[in-house]
């Protein structure tokens, strides 16, 4: 009898342990975790947009991401930022390595076949960065025979070749910072991407006086929040958060802090955003 009682108590103890384990595995994100966690994709090498310096993250994309995440119920302490290079963004979303991506991610029909987008939360335009003393590159049509740098996975450089300069020589690197280094060293003649990103590089303390943005935009780049394909529930919540950010004035504060110092002027008709794409 004594042995049966001890065995019964042991089984009860194991059952209780199992119940506790089930509770910890519920995915609620509460308890010892201190709240639900989220991983957000950003760029690490775009001053004014998405920049990592040590353990510090700054930029317009970063501030918009933090605001949206807070509105979705995530505390800032529970946000993990993950580097999301242009060529890897769709894979990171499809594999569930990130929940959302804020990474100067232009909304295009081709990309919408693979991912869903909320937003847009900012509208930029493609431009060129050249050395400060350059006088012969005045726009994309002046790039024939020149070496043009952009980033693997980006469509910017190919767009120049297709539409403006058939004989331009395209040079690709895995990050914009490497393109800036190549431009400074004379290995390329120009760098192309969005004017927001170029202005951020030109305004960095180490680059001031070295480079200039040509100032002739030749595209419309609508930055969206990348989401896993078909995630309409999150898309709707993100659009609601973006609208609140604009209406409250927090969007303008984020822009002034991150991109205002460069002197960049964006199209007032689309910035701050007035409307957001429907979540399909």
PDB file of C-alpha atoms in Angstrom:
ATOM      1  CA  UNK A   1       0.000   0.000   0.000  1.00  0.00           C
ATOM      2  CA  UNK A   2       2.781   2.418   0.977  1.00  0.00           C
ATOM      3  CA  UNK A   3       4.533   1.842  -2.383  1.00  0.00           C
ATOM      4  CA  UNK A   4       1.295   2.443  -4.309  1.00  0.00           C
ATOM      5  CA  UNK A   5       0.757   5.769  -2.510  1.00  0.00           C
ATOM      6  CA  UNK A   6       4.321   6.909  -3.273  1.00  0.00           C
ATOM      7  CA  UNK A   7       3.927   5.903  -6.960  1.00  0.00           C
ATOM      8  CA  UNK A   8       0.643   7.788  -7.187  1.00  0.00           C
ATOM      9  CA  UNK A   9       2.242  10.891  -5.733  1.00  0.00           C
ATOM     10  CA  UNK A  10       5.089  10.591  -8.255  1.00  0.00           C
ATOM     11  CA  UNK A  11       2.669  10.360 -11.179  1.00  0.00           C
ATOM     12  CA  UNK A  12       0.760  13.388  -9.893  1.00  0.00           C
ATOM     13  CA  UNK A  13       4.022  15.303  -9.665  1.00  0.00           C
ATOM     14  CA  UNK A  14       4.929  14.443 -13.254  1.00  0.00           C
ATOM     15  CA  UNK A  15       1.478  15.453 -14.435  1.00  0.00           C
ATOM     16  CA  UNK A  16       1.810  18.803 -12.697  1.00  0.00           C
ATOM     17  CA  UNK A  17       5.213  19.294 -14.325  1.00  0.00           C
ATOM     18  CA  UNK A  18       3.682  18.488 -17.693  1.00  0.00           C
ATOM     19  CA  UNK A  19       0.958  21.031 -17.163  1.00  0.00           C
ATOM     20  CA  UNK A  20       3.542  23.708 -16.375  1.00  0.00           C
ATOM     21  CA  UNK A  21       5.501  22.782 -19.496  1.00  0.00           C
ATOM     22  CA  UNK A  22       2.379  23.052 -21.634  1.00  0.00           C
ATOM     23  CA  UNK A  23       1.700  26.479 -20.199  1.00  0.00           C
ATOM     24  CA  UNK A  24       5.223  27.678 -21.072  1.00  0.00           C
ATOM     25  CA  UNK A  25       4.832  26.398 -24.629  1.00  0.00           C
ATOM     26  CA  UNK A  26       1.513  28.098 -25.324  1.00  0.00           C
ATOM     27  CA  UNK A  27       3.090  30.813 -27.493  1.00  0.00           C
ATOM     28  CA  UNK A  28       1.250  33.562 -25.642  1.00  0.00           C
ATOM     29  CA  UNK A  29       4.539  35.370 -25.073  1.00  0.00           C
ATOM     30  CA  UNK A  30       3.586  36.125 -21.457  1.00  0.00           C
ATOM     31  CA  UNK A  31       5.217  35.012 -18.221  1.00  0.00           C
ATOM     32  CA  UNK A  32       8.981  34.971 -17.913  1.00  0.00           C
ATOM     33  CA  UNK A  33       9.462  36.194 -21.492  1.00  0.00           C
ATOM     34  CA  UNK A  34       8.128  39.591 -20.438  1.00  0.00           C
ATOM     35  CA  UNK A  35       5.799  39.902 -23.409  1.00  0.00           C
ATOM     36  CA  UNK A  36       5.471  38.712 -26.980  1.00  0.00           C
ATOM     37  CA  UNK A  37       8.588  39.099 -29.119  1.00  0.00           C
ATOM     38  CA  UNK A  38       8.933  40.105 -32.755  1.00  0.00           C
ATOM     39  CA  UNK A  39      11.756  40.074 -35.305  1.00  0.00           C
ATOM     40  CA  UNK A  40      11.766  42.918 -37.821  1.00  0.00           C
ATOM     41  CA  UNK A  41      13.960  43.190 -40.893  1.00  0.00           C
ATOM     42  CA  UNK A  42      15.827  46.441 -41.589  1.00  0.00           C
ATOM     43  CA  UNK A  43      18.912  47.604 -43.453  1.00  0.00           C
ATOM     44  CA  UNK A  44      22.107  48.003 -41.451  1.00  0.00           C
ATOM     45  CA  UNK A  45      24.061  50.282 -43.794  1.00  0.00           C
ATOM     46  CA  UNK A  46      21.753  53.114 -44.846  1.00  0.00           C
ATOM     47  CA  UNK A  47      22.314  56.341 -42.852  1.00  0.00           C
ATOM     48  CA  UNK A  48      19.058  58.166 -42.200  1.00  0.00           C
ATOM     49  CA  UNK A  49      17.049  55.095 -43.215  1.00  0.00           C
ATOM     50  CA  UNK A  50      18.368  52.015 -41.432  1.00  0.00           C
ATOM     51  CA  UNK A  51      21.789  52.020 -39.782  1.00  0.00           C
ATOM     52  CA  UNK A  52      23.402  49.786 -37.173  1.00  0.00           C
ATOM     53  CA  UNK A  53      26.286  51.206 -35.138  1.00  0.00           C
ATOM     54  CA  UNK A  54      27.329  48.824 -32.392  1.00  0.00           C
ATOM     55  CA  UNK A  55      24.090  47.896 -30.660  1.00  0.00           C
ATOM     56  CA  UNK A  56      22.332  51.105 -31.720  1.00  0.00           C
ATOM     57  CA  UNK A  57      19.807  51.220 -34.568  1.00  0.00           C
ATOM     58  CA  UNK A  58      18.790  54.516 -36.186  1.00  0.00           C
ATOM     59  CA  UNK A  59      16.905  55.787 -39.221  1.00  0.00           C
ATOM     60  CA  UNK A  60      13.465  56.531 -40.573  1.00  0.00           C
ATOM     61  CA  UNK A  61      12.706  52.848 -41.168  1.00  0.00           C
ATOM     62  CA  UNK A  62      13.756  52.025 -37.613  1.00  0.00           C
ATOM     63  CA  UNK A  63      11.534  54.687 -36.045  1.00  0.00           C
ATOM     64  CA  UNK A  64       8.525  53.737 -38.170  1.00  0.00           C
ATOM     65  CA  UNK A  65       9.089  50.065 -37.319  1.00  0.00           C
ATOM     66  CA  UNK A  66       9.228  50.810 -33.578  1.00  0.00           C
ATOM     67  CA  UNK A  67       6.041  52.875 -33.742  1.00  0.00           C
ATOM     68  CA  UNK A  68       4.136  50.233 -35.695  1.00  0.00           C
ATOM     69  CA  UNK A  69       5.366  47.404 -33.470  1.00  0.00           C
ATOM     70  CA  UNK A  70       4.223  49.309 -30.376  1.00  0.00           C
ATOM     71  CA  UNK A  71       0.776  49.809 -31.895  1.00  0.00           C
ATOM     72  CA  UNK A  72       0.641  46.078 -32.599  1.00  0.00           C
ATOM     73  CA  UNK A  73       1.322  45.364 -28.934  1.00  0.00           C
ATOM     74  CA  UNK A  74       5.084  44.775 -28.832  1.00  0.00           C
ATOM     75  CA  UNK A  75       7.284  46.634 -26.385  1.00  0.00           C
ATOM     76  CA  UNK A  76      10.531  48.080 -27.701  1.00  0.00           C
ATOM     77  CA  UNK A  77      12.509  45.707 -25.464  1.00  0.00           C
ATOM     78  CA  UNK A  78      10.944  42.747 -27.275  1.00  0.00           C
ATOM     79  CA  UNK A  79      11.904  43.876 -30.782  1.00  0.00           C
ATOM     80  CA  UNK A  80      14.810  42.094 -32.440  1.00  0.00           C
ATOM     81  CA  UNK A  81      16.170  43.728 -35.592  1.00  0.00           C
ATOM     82  CA  UNK A  82      17.592  41.467 -38.290  1.00  0.00           C
ATOM     83  CA  UNK A  83      19.647  42.615 -41.251  1.00  0.00           C
ATOM     84  CA  UNK A  84      17.657  42.228 -44.468  1.00  0.00           C
ATOM     85  CA  UNK A  85      19.780  42.792 -47.586  1.00  0.00           C
ATOM     86  CA  UNK A  86      17.826  43.540 -50.758  1.00  0.00           C
ATOM     87  CA  UNK A  87      18.442  40.113 -52.295  1.00  0.00           C
ATOM     88  CA  UNK A  88      17.241  38.253 -49.167  1.00  0.00           C
ATOM     89  CA  UNK A  89      14.067  40.095 -48.193  1.00  0.00           C
ATOM     90  CA  UNK A  90      11.536  37.781 -49.852  1.00  0.00           C
ATOM     91  CA  UNK A  91      13.270  34.669 -48.472  1.00  0.00           C
ATOM     92  CA  UNK A  92      13.379  36.045 -44.923  1.00  0.00           C
ATOM     93  CA  UNK A  93       9.625  36.657 -45.000  1.00  0.00           C
ATOM     94  CA  UNK A  94       8.749  33.357 -46.666  1.00  0.00           C
ATOM     95  CA  UNK A  95      10.817  31.375 -44.136  1.00  0.00           C
ATOM     96  CA  UNK A  96       9.346  33.227 -41.162  1.00  0.00           C
ATOM     97  CA  UNK A  97      12.725  34.580 -40.054  1.00  0.00           C
ATOM     98  CA  UNK A  98      11.148  38.032 -39.785  1.00  0.00           C
ATOM     99  CA  UNK A  99       7.557  39.106 -39.188  1.00  0.00           C
ATOM    100  CA  UNK A 100       7.833  42.423 -41.018  1.00  0.00           C
ATOM    101  CA  UNK A 101      10.415  44.241 -43.109  1.00  0.00           C
ATOM    102  CA  UNK A 102      11.042  48.001 -43.053  1.00  0.00           C
ATOM    103  CA  UNK A 103      14.047  48.287 -45.382  1.00  0.00           C
ATOM    104  CA  UNK A 104      13.548  50.932 -48.092  1.00  0.00           C
ATOM    105  CA  UNK A 105      11.415  48.189 -49.668  1.00  0.00           C
ATOM    106  CA  UNK A 106       9.789  49.624 -52.792  1.00  0.00           C
ATOM    107  CA  UNK A 107       6.351  48.242 -53.619  1.00  0.00           C
ATOM    108  CA  UNK A 108       6.378  46.686 -57.103  1.00  0.00           C
ATOM    109  CA  UNK A 109       4.039  44.317 -58.955  1.00  0.00           C
ATOM    110  CA  UNK A 110       6.815  41.743 -59.292  1.00  0.00           C
ATOM    111  CA  UNK A 111       7.480  41.736 -55.552  1.00  0.00           C
ATOM    112  CA  UNK A 112       3.769  41.527 -54.747  1.00  0.00           C
ATOM    113  CA  UNK A 113       3.757  38.109 -56.393  1.00  0.00           C
ATOM    114  CA  UNK A 114       6.006  36.863 -53.564  1.00  0.00           C
ATOM    115  CA  UNK A 115       5.129  39.029 -50.547  1.00  0.00           C
ATOM    116  CA  UNK A 116       2.360  41.273 -49.251  1.00  0.00           C
ATOM    117  CA  UNK A 117       2.809  44.963 -48.526  1.00  0.00           C
ATOM    118  CA  UNK A 118       1.292  47.427 -46.087  1.00  0.00           C
ATOM    119  CA  UNK A 119       1.770  51.139 -46.651  1.00  0.00           C
ATOM    120  CA  UNK A 120       3.356  52.968 -48.313  1.00  0.00           C
ATOM    121  CA  UNK A 121       4.857  54.965 -45.445  1.00  0.00           C
ATOM    122  CA  UNK A 122       7.239  57.105 -47.528  1.00  0.00           C
ATOM    123  CA  UNK A 123       7.630  57.950 -51.206  1.00  0.00           C
ATOM    124  CA  UNK A 124      11.135  58.563 -52.528  1.00  0.00           C
ATOM    125  CA  UNK A 125      12.649  58.858 -56.001  1.00  0.00           C
ATOM    126  CA  UNK A 126      15.654  57.305 -57.689  1.00  0.00           C
ATOM    127  CA  UNK A 127      18.632  59.630 -58.110  1.00  0.00           C
ATOM    128  CA  UNK A 128      22.429  59.586 -58.501  1.00  0.00           C
ATOM    129  CA  UNK A 129      25.300  60.200 -56.098  1.00  0.00           C
ATOM    130  CA  UNK A 130      28.538  61.489 -57.627  1.00  0.00           C
ATOM    131  CA  UNK A 131      31.727  63.129 -56.408  1.00  0.00           C
ATOM    132  CA  UNK A 132      31.233  66.728 -55.336  1.00  0.00           C
ATOM    133  CA  UNK A 133      33.425  68.080 -58.142  1.00  0.00           C
ATOM    134  CA  UNK A 134      31.731  66.054 -60.887  1.00  0.00           C
ATOM    135  CA  UNK A 135      30.171  68.236 -63.586  1.00  0.00           C
ATOM    136  CA  UNK A 136      29.515  65.843 -66.464  1.00  0.00           C
ATOM    137  CA  UNK A 137      26.925  63.572 -64.825  1.00  0.00           C
ATOM    138  CA  UNK A 138      23.749  65.633 -64.690  1.00  0.00           C
ATOM    139  CA  UNK A 139      21.224  62.825 -64.875  1.00  0.00           C
ATOM    140  CA  UNK A 140      20.773  59.175 -65.858  1.00  0.00           C
ATOM    141  CA  UNK A 141      21.059  59.874 -69.587  1.00  0.00           C
ATOM    142  CA  UNK A 142      24.647  61.068 -69.031  1.00  0.00           C
ATOM    143  CA  UNK A 143      25.827  57.645 -67.849  1.00  0.00           C
ATOM    144  CA  UNK A 144      26.647  55.994 -71.188  1.00  0.00           C
ATOM    145  CA  UNK A 145      30.135  54.542 -70.937  1.00  0.00           C
ATOM    146  CA  UNK A 146      30.275  55.271 -67.198  1.00  0.00           C
ATOM    147  CA  UNK A 147      30.542  52.801 -64.320  1.00  0.00           C
ATOM    148  CA  UNK A 148      27.399  52.757 -62.215  1.00  0.00           C
ATOM    149  CA  UNK A 149      27.171  51.064 -58.828  1.00  0.00           C
ATOM    150  CA  UNK A 150      24.179  49.572 -57.082  1.00  0.00           C
ATOM    151  CA  UNK A 151      23.367  46.684 -54.751  1.00  0.00           C
ATOM    152  CA  UNK A 152      22.720  43.043 -55.535  1.00  0.00           C
ATOM    153  CA  UNK A 153      18.979  42.416 -55.580  1.00  0.00           C
ATOM    154  CA  UNK A 154      18.093  46.048 -56.262  1.00  0.00           C
ATOM    155  CA  UNK A 155      16.460  47.060 -59.543  1.00  0.00           C
ATOM    156  CA  UNK A 156      17.885  50.598 -59.598  1.00  0.00           C
ATOM    157  CA  UNK A 157      20.954  50.151 -61.798  1.00  0.00           C
ATOM    158  CA  UNK A 158      19.199  47.901 -64.311  1.00  0.00           C
ATOM    159  CA  UNK A 159      16.464  50.514 -64.634  1.00  0.00           C
ATOM    160  CA  UNK A 160      19.069  53.076 -65.689  1.00  0.00           C
ATOM    161  CA  UNK A 161      20.492  50.696 -68.290  1.00  0.00           C
ATOM    162  CA  UNK A 162      17.060  49.770 -69.664  1.00  0.00           C
ATOM    163  CA  UNK A 163      15.587  53.261 -69.847  1.00  0.00           C
ATOM    164  CA  UNK A 164      18.364  55.859 -70.023  1.00  0.00           C
ATOM    165  CA  UNK A 165      21.885  54.648 -70.822  1.00  0.00           C
ATOM    166  CA  UNK A 166      22.265  51.440 -72.847  1.00  0.00           C
ATOM    167  CA  UNK A 167      26.081  51.366 -72.619  1.00  0.00           C
ATOM    168  CA  UNK A 168      26.416  52.055 -68.905  1.00  0.00           C
ATOM    169  CA  UNK A 169      28.624  49.533 -67.108  1.00  0.00           C
ATOM    170  CA  UNK A 170      26.880  48.076 -64.059  1.00  0.00           C
ATOM    171  CA  UNK A 171      28.861  47.252 -60.929  1.00  0.00           C
ATOM    172  CA  UNK A 172      27.127  45.415 -58.081  1.00  0.00           C
ATOM    173  CA  UNK A 173      28.147  45.163 -54.427  1.00  0.00           C
ATOM    174  CA  UNK A 174      26.377  43.570 -51.479  1.00  0.00           C
ATOM    175  CA  UNK A 175      25.824  46.873 -49.654  1.00  0.00           C
ATOM    176  CA  UNK A 176      25.482  50.575 -50.421  1.00  0.00           C
ATOM    177  CA  UNK A 177      28.352  51.463 -48.109  1.00  0.00           C
ATOM    178  CA  UNK A 178      30.668  49.490 -50.385  1.00  0.00           C
ATOM    179  CA  UNK A 179      29.354  51.439 -53.370  1.00  0.00           C
ATOM    180  CA  UNK A 180      30.132  54.696 -51.556  1.00  0.00           C
ATOM    181  CA  UNK A 181      33.664  53.457 -50.866  1.00  0.00           C
ATOM    182  CA  UNK A 182      34.086  52.527 -54.533  1.00  0.00           C
ATOM    183  CA  UNK A 183      32.822  55.956 -55.589  1.00  0.00           C
ATOM    184  CA  UNK A 184      35.251  57.695 -53.274  1.00  0.00           C
ATOM    185  CA  UNK A 185      38.129  55.583 -54.625  1.00  0.00           C
ATOM    186  CA  UNK A 186      37.217  56.310 -58.245  1.00  0.00           C
ATOM    187  CA  UNK A 187      36.365  52.674 -59.010  1.00  0.00           C
ATOM    188  CA  UNK A 188      32.875  53.761 -60.155  1.00  0.00           C
ATOM    189  CA  UNK A 189      31.531  57.046 -61.500  1.00  0.00           C
ATOM    190  CA  UNK A 190      28.162  57.122 -59.767  1.00  0.00           C
ATOM    191  CA  UNK A 191      25.913  55.305 -57.333  1.00  0.00           C
ATOM    192  CA  UNK A 192      22.205  54.995 -57.912  1.00  0.00           C
ATOM    193  CA  UNK A 193      19.397  54.273 -55.510  1.00  0.00           C
ATOM    194  CA  UNK A 194      16.690  56.314 -53.789  1.00  0.00           C
ATOM    195  CA  UNK A 195      17.365  59.966 -53.005  1.00  0.00           C
ATOM    196  CA  UNK A 196      16.636  59.323 -49.328  1.00  0.00           C
ATOM    197  CA  UNK A 197      19.472  56.810 -49.063  1.00  0.00           C
ATOM    198  CA  UNK A 198      21.903  58.912 -51.098  1.00  0.00           C
ATOM    199  CA  UNK A 199      21.194  62.004 -49.002  1.00  0.00           C
ATOM    200  CA  UNK A 200      21.939  59.996 -45.874  1.00  0.00           C
ATOM    201  CA  UNK A 201      25.373  59.008 -47.149  1.00  0.00           C
ATOM    202  CA  UNK A 202      26.216  62.492 -48.429  1.00  0.00           C
ATOM    203  CA  UNK A 203      25.357  64.022 -45.043  1.00  0.00           C
ATOM    204  CA  UNK A 204      27.485  61.653 -42.943  1.00  0.00           C
ATOM    205  CA  UNK A 205      30.272  63.468 -41.122  1.00  0.00           C
ATOM    206  CA  UNK A 206      32.956  61.410 -42.871  1.00  0.00           C
ATOM    207  CA  UNK A 207      31.495  62.177 -46.309  1.00  0.00           C
ATOM    208  CA  UNK A 208      30.537  65.833 -46.039  1.00  0.00           C
ATOM    209  CA  UNK A 209      31.979  67.789 -48.938  1.00  0.00           C
ATOM    210  CA  UNK A 210      32.984  64.646 -50.835  1.00  0.00           C
ATOM    211  CA  UNK A 211      29.759  63.748 -52.611  1.00  0.00           C
ATOM    212  CA  UNK A 212      26.583  65.321 -53.909  1.00  0.00           C
ATOM    213  CA  UNK A 213      23.143  64.129 -54.958  1.00  0.00           C
ATOM    214  CA  UNK A 214      22.512  65.131 -58.569  1.00  0.00           C
ATOM    215  CA  UNK A 215      18.969  66.155 -57.663  1.00  0.00           C
ATOM    216  CA  UNK A 216      17.126  64.887 -60.708  1.00  0.00           C
ATOM    217  CA  UNK A 217      14.803  62.078 -59.633  1.00  0.00           C
ATOM    218  CA  UNK A 218      13.616  59.742 -62.345  1.00  0.00           C
ATOM    219  CA  UNK A 219      11.337  57.265 -60.604  1.00  0.00           C
ATOM    220  CA  UNK A 220       8.759  56.925 -57.857  1.00  0.00           C
ATOM    221  CA  UNK A 221       9.712  54.564 -55.036  1.00  0.00           C
ATOM    222  CA  UNK A 222       6.901  53.805 -52.599  1.00  0.00           C
ATOM    223  CA  UNK A 223       8.349  52.280 -49.419  1.00  0.00           C
ATOM    224  CA  UNK A 224       6.118  49.526 -48.081  1.00  0.00           C
ATOM    225  CA  UNK A 225       6.141  47.215 -45.088  1.00  0.00           C
ATOM    226  CA  UNK A 226       6.994  43.734 -46.321  1.00  0.00           C
ATOM    227  CA  UNK A 227       4.860  40.915 -44.899  1.00  0.00           C
ATOM    228  CA  UNK A 228       4.507  37.212 -45.547  1.00  0.00           C
ATOM    229  CA  UNK A 229       2.360  36.608 -48.607  1.00  0.00           C
ATOM    230  CA  UNK A 230      -1.331  36.628 -47.703  1.00  0.00           C
ATOM    231  CA  UNK A 231      -0.969  38.045 -44.182  1.00  0.00           C
ATOM    232  CA  UNK A 232      -3.888  40.446 -44.562  1.00  0.00           C
ATOM    233  CA  UNK A 233      -4.601  40.562 -40.819  1.00  0.00           C
ATOM    234  CA  UNK A 234      -1.193  42.047 -40.006  1.00  0.00           C
ATOM    235  CA  UNK A 235      -1.367  44.252 -43.102  1.00  0.00           C
ATOM    236  CA  UNK A 236      -4.595  45.869 -41.900  1.00  0.00           C
ATOM    237  CA  UNK A 237      -3.155  46.466 -38.422  1.00  0.00           C
ATOM    238  CA  UNK A 238       0.026  47.982 -39.876  1.00  0.00           C
ATOM    239  CA  UNK A 239      -1.943  50.373 -42.099  1.00  0.00           C
ATOM    240  CA  UNK A 240      -4.000  51.485 -39.101  1.00  0.00           C
ATOM    241  CA  UNK A 241      -0.790  52.112 -37.145  1.00  0.00           C
ATOM    242  CA  UNK A 242       0.754  54.084 -40.014  1.00  0.00           C
ATOM    243  CA  UNK A 243      -2.335  56.273 -40.280  1.00  0.00           C
ATOM    244  CA  UNK A 244      -2.161  56.983 -36.554  1.00  0.00           C
ATOM    245  CA  UNK A 245       1.533  57.842 -36.842  1.00  0.00           C
ATOM    246  CA  UNK A 246       0.820  60.370 -39.593  1.00  0.00           C
ATOM    247  CA  UNK A 247      -2.252  61.892 -37.919  1.00  0.00           C
ATOM    248  CA  UNK A 248      -0.474  62.290 -34.579  1.00  0.00           C
ATOM    249  CA  UNK A 249       2.493  64.133 -36.078  1.00  0.00           C
ATOM    250  CA  UNK A 250       4.944  61.383 -35.082  1.00  0.00           C
ATOM    251  CA  UNK A 251       5.721  60.618 -38.733  1.00  0.00           C
ATOM    252  CA  UNK A 252       6.875  64.197 -39.326  1.00  0.00           C
ATOM    253  CA  UNK A 253       8.997  64.112 -36.173  1.00  0.00           C
ATOM    254  CA  UNK A 254      10.697  60.934 -37.384  1.00  0.00           C
ATOM    255  CA  UNK A 255      11.373  62.438 -40.801  1.00  0.00           C
ATOM    256  CA  UNK A 256      12.755  65.676 -39.388  1.00  0.00           C
ATOM    257  CA  UNK A 257      15.077  63.775 -37.045  1.00  0.00           C
ATOM    258  CA  UNK A 258      16.415  61.268 -39.561  1.00  0.00           C
ATOM    259  CA  UNK A 259      16.349  62.969 -42.966  1.00  0.00           C
ATOM    260  CA  UNK A 260      15.824  66.631 -42.183  1.00  0.00           C
ATOM    261  CA  UNK A 261      19.535  67.379 -41.531  1.00  0.00           C
ATOM    262  CA  UNK A 262      20.441  66.360 -45.098  1.00  0.00           C
ATOM    263  CA  UNK A 263      18.215  69.087 -46.529  1.00  0.00           C
ATOM    264  CA  UNK A 264      16.284  66.498 -48.512  1.00  0.00           C
ATOM    265  CA  UNK A 265      12.944  67.720 -49.844  1.00  0.00           C
ATOM    266  CA  UNK A 266      10.363  65.083 -50.688  1.00  0.00           C
ATOM    267  CA  UNK A 267       7.224  65.430 -52.780  1.00  0.00           C
ATOM    268  CA  UNK A 268       4.659  67.014 -50.461  1.00  0.00           C
ATOM    269  CA  UNK A 269       1.836  65.430 -52.458  1.00  0.00           C
ATOM    270  CA  UNK A 270       2.800  61.984 -51.185  1.00  0.00           C
ATOM    271  CA  UNK A 271       4.759  62.707 -47.982  1.00  0.00           C
ATOM    272  CA  UNK A 272       3.483  62.174 -45.349  1.00  0.00           C
ATOM    273  CA  UNK A 273       1.281  59.494 -46.941  1.00  0.00           C
ATOM    274  CA  UNK A 274      -2.386  60.385 -47.348  1.00  0.00           C
ATOM    275  CA  UNK A 275      -3.638  56.953 -48.366  1.00  0.00           C
ATOM    276  CA  UNK A 276      -2.509  53.367 -47.964  1.00  0.00           C
ATOM    277  CA  UNK A 277      -2.842  50.445 -50.343  1.00  0.00           C
ATOM    278  CA  UNK A 278      -5.679  48.018 -49.742  1.00  0.00           C
ATOM    279  CA  UNK A 279      -4.652  44.761 -48.086  1.00  0.00           C
ATOM    280  CA  UNK A 280      -5.365  42.032 -50.624  1.00  0.00           C
TER     281      UNK A 280
END
